[in-house]
C-alpha cells in the first residue's frame, strides 16, 4: 500500500464489509477476461462469506473455471472540496480480501447462508423466511468464499 498510514487491520476491514451496502466480487471468466459485479454478500465469521445466485450463468461459469476471487467494499465515501487548500479529496473506509469460492451443496449450510443474508438485509421479514426458503432452496445456488489471507482495510479520515 502506497500510503501505509492509511492501512487498517483485518478486524477493521471486516467491519467495513459488514457495513457496506454491497461488496464487489471480482473473478475471472473462462477466457481469462476479468468479471466483477456488486453483490449482496454476508459474512459468517472471520474467513467465511456467502452470496446467492442462479445455479447457472456467468458467475458460476467463472467460479468453475477459476475459484479465486477478490472482494472489495466501501462503507463510507465522502467527496469534499477543501477550500483552504484549494484541493479536491475524498474521505472513505474501504476493504479488500482474497478468497476461494465454492458452490455449497449441503442444504443445511445453504439454509444457514440464506438466513444470514436475510437477517442482514431484511431482518424485519424473518417470519417469512422458512416458507420462502422451502419454495426456493432447490432453485438457487449459494457460494461460500473462504478467505485465503487476512483482509486489509484502508481509511482516509
Coordinates of C-alpha atoms in Angstrom, one line a residue:
X1 CA 0.0 0.0 0.0
X2 CA 1.5 3.3 -1.1
X3 CA 0.3 5.3 2.0
X4 CA 0.9 2.9 4.8
X5 CA -0.5 5.3 7.4
X6 CA -4.0 4.7 5.9
X7 CA -3.8 0.9 6.2
X8 CA -6.1 -0.7 8.8
X9 CA -6.0 -4.2 10.3
X10 CA -8.2 -7.2 9.5
X11 CA -10.8 -6.6 12.2
X12 CA -11.3 -3.0 10.9
X13 CA -11.6 -4.3 7.4
X14 CA -14.2 -6.9 8.4
X15 CA -16.3 -4.1 9.9
X16 CA -16.2 -2.3 6.5
X17 CA -17.5 -5.5 4.8
X18 CA -20.3 -5.7 7.4
X19 CA -21.4 -2.1 6.9
X20 CA -21.0 -1.8 3.2
X21 CA -24.3 -1.9 1.2
X22 CA -22.8 -4.3 -1.2
X23 CA -19.5 -6.0 -2.0
X24 CA -17.9 -6.1 -5.4
X25 CA -16.8 -9.7 -6.2
X26 CA -14.2 -9.9 -8.9
X27 CA -13.5 -13.1 -10.7
X28 CA -12.0 -14.4 -14.0
X29 CA -14.0 -15.5 -17.0
X30 CA -13.1 -18.8 -18.6
X31 CA -11.4 -16.9 -21.4
X32 CA -9.2 -15.0 -18.9
X33 CA -11.0 -11.7 -19.0
X34 CA -12.0 -10.0 -15.7
X35 CA -15.5 -10.1 -14.4
X36 CA -16.7 -8.1 -11.4
X37 CA -20.1 -7.2 -10.0
X38 CA -21.6 -5.8 -6.9
X39 CA -23.4 -8.4 -4.8
X40 CA -25.3 -8.8 -1.5
X41 CA -22.6 -10.6 0.4
X42 CA -22.8 -11.6 4.1
X43 CA -20.0 -12.6 6.4
X44 CA -20.4 -15.6 8.7
X45 CA -17.1 -15.3 10.6
X46 CA -13.5 -14.0 10.1
X47 CA -12.9 -16.1 7.0
X48 CA -16.3 -17.1 5.5
X49 CA -18.6 -15.0 3.2
X50 CA -21.7 -16.1 1.3
X51 CA -23.8 -14.8 -1.6
X52 CA -26.6 -16.4 -3.6
X53 CA -27.2 -16.6 -7.3
X54 CA -28.8 -18.7 -10.0
X55 CA -27.4 -22.2 -10.3
X56 CA -26.2 -21.4 -13.8
X57 CA -24.8 -18.4 -15.6
X58 CA -21.7 -16.3 -15.9
X59 CA -20.8 -16.2 -12.2
X60 CA -21.0 -19.9 -11.9
X61 CA -19.1 -20.4 -15.1
X62 CA -16.3 -18.1 -13.8
X63 CA -16.1 -19.8 -10.5
X64 CA -15.9 -23.3 -12.0
X65 CA -13.1 -22.1 -14.3
X66 CA -11.1 -20.3 -11.6
X67 CA -12.4 -20.3 -8.0
X68 CA -10.2 -17.5 -6.7
X69 CA -11.9 -14.1 -6.2
X70 CA -11.3 -10.7 -4.9
X71 CA -13.7 -8.9 -2.6
X72 CA -13.8 -5.1 -2.3
X73 CA -16.2 -2.9 -0.3
X74 CA -16.6 0.8 0.6
X75 CA -18.7 1.6 3.7
X76 CA -18.1 5.4 3.7
X77 CA -17.4 7.7 0.8
X78 CA -17.5 11.5 1.2
X79 CA -16.1 13.7 -1.6
X80 CA -15.0 17.1 -0.4
X81 CA -13.6 20.3 -1.7
X82 CA -11.2 21.8 0.9
X83 CA -11.4 25.5 0.2
X84 CA -8.5 26.5 2.4
X85 CA -6.2 24.1 0.4
X86 CA -7.9 24.6 -3.0
X87 CA -8.0 20.8 -3.0
X88 CA -10.4 18.1 -4.1
X89 CA -10.4 15.0 -2.0
X90 CA -12.4 12.1 -0.8
X91 CA -12.8 10.6 2.7
X92 CA -13.5 6.8 2.7
X93 CA -13.4 3.5 4.5
X94 CA -12.6 0.6 2.3
X95 CA -11.6 -3.1 2.5
X96 CA -10.3 -5.8 0.2
X97 CA -9.9 -9.5 0.6
X98 CA -8.8 -12.5 -1.5
X99 CA -10.5 -15.9 -1.2
X100 CA -11.5 -19.1 -2.8
X101 CA -15.2 -19.6 -3.9
X102 CA -17.1 -22.9 -3.8
X103 CA -20.7 -23.8 -4.6
X104 CA -22.4 -25.1 -1.4
X105 CA -24.1 -28.4 -1.9
X106 CA -25.2 -29.2 1.7
X107 CA -28.8 -28.0 2.2
X108 CA -28.2 -27.2 5.9
X109 CA -25.4 -24.9 5.0
X110 CA -27.4 -23.3 2.2
X111 CA -30.2 -22.5 4.7
X112 CA -27.7 -21.1 7.2
X113 CA -26.3 -18.8 4.5
X114 CA -29.7 -17.7 3.3
X115 CA -30.7 -17.0 6.9
X116 CA -27.5 -14.8 7.4
X117 CA -28.3 -13.0 4.1
X118 CA -31.9 -12.3 5.1
X119 CA -31.0 -11.3 8.6
X120 CA -28.5 -8.8 7.3
X121 CA -30.6 -7.2 4.5
X122 CA -34.3 -7.8 5.5
X123 CA -34.4 -8.6 9.3
X124 CA -37.9 -7.3 9.7
X125 CA -39.3 -10.1 7.5
X126 CA -37.7 -13.1 9.1
X127 CA -41.2 -14.6 9.9
X128 CA -41.4 -15.4 6.2
X129 CA -38.0 -17.0 5.9
X130 CA -38.9 -20.7 6.4
X131 CA -41.7 -20.7 3.8
X132 CA -39.8 -18.7 1.2
X133 CA -36.7 -20.9 1.7
X134 CA -38.7 -24.1 1.3
X135 CA -40.0 -22.8 -2.1
X136 CA -36.7 -21.7 -3.5
X137 CA -33.9 -23.8 -2.0
X138 CA -33.6 -26.1 -4.9
X139 CA -33.6 -23.2 -7.5
X140 CA -30.7 -21.2 -6.1
X141 CA -27.0 -21.6 -5.6
X142 CA -25.1 -20.5 -2.6
X143 CA -21.5 -19.6 -3.0
X144 CA -19.1 -19.8 0.0
X145 CA -16.0 -17.7 -0.2
X146 CA -13.2 -18.7 2.2
X147 CA -10.5 -16.1 2.6
X148 CA -7.0 -17.2 1.8
X149 CA -5.3 -14.3 3.5
X150 CA -6.4 -11.7 6.1
X151 CA -8.4 -8.8 4.7
X152 CA -6.9 -5.3 4.6
X153 CA -8.6 -2.0 5.3
X154 CA -7.8 1.5 4.2
X155 CA -9.1 4.8 5.5
X156 CA -8.8 8.4 4.8
X157 CA -10.4 10.0 7.9

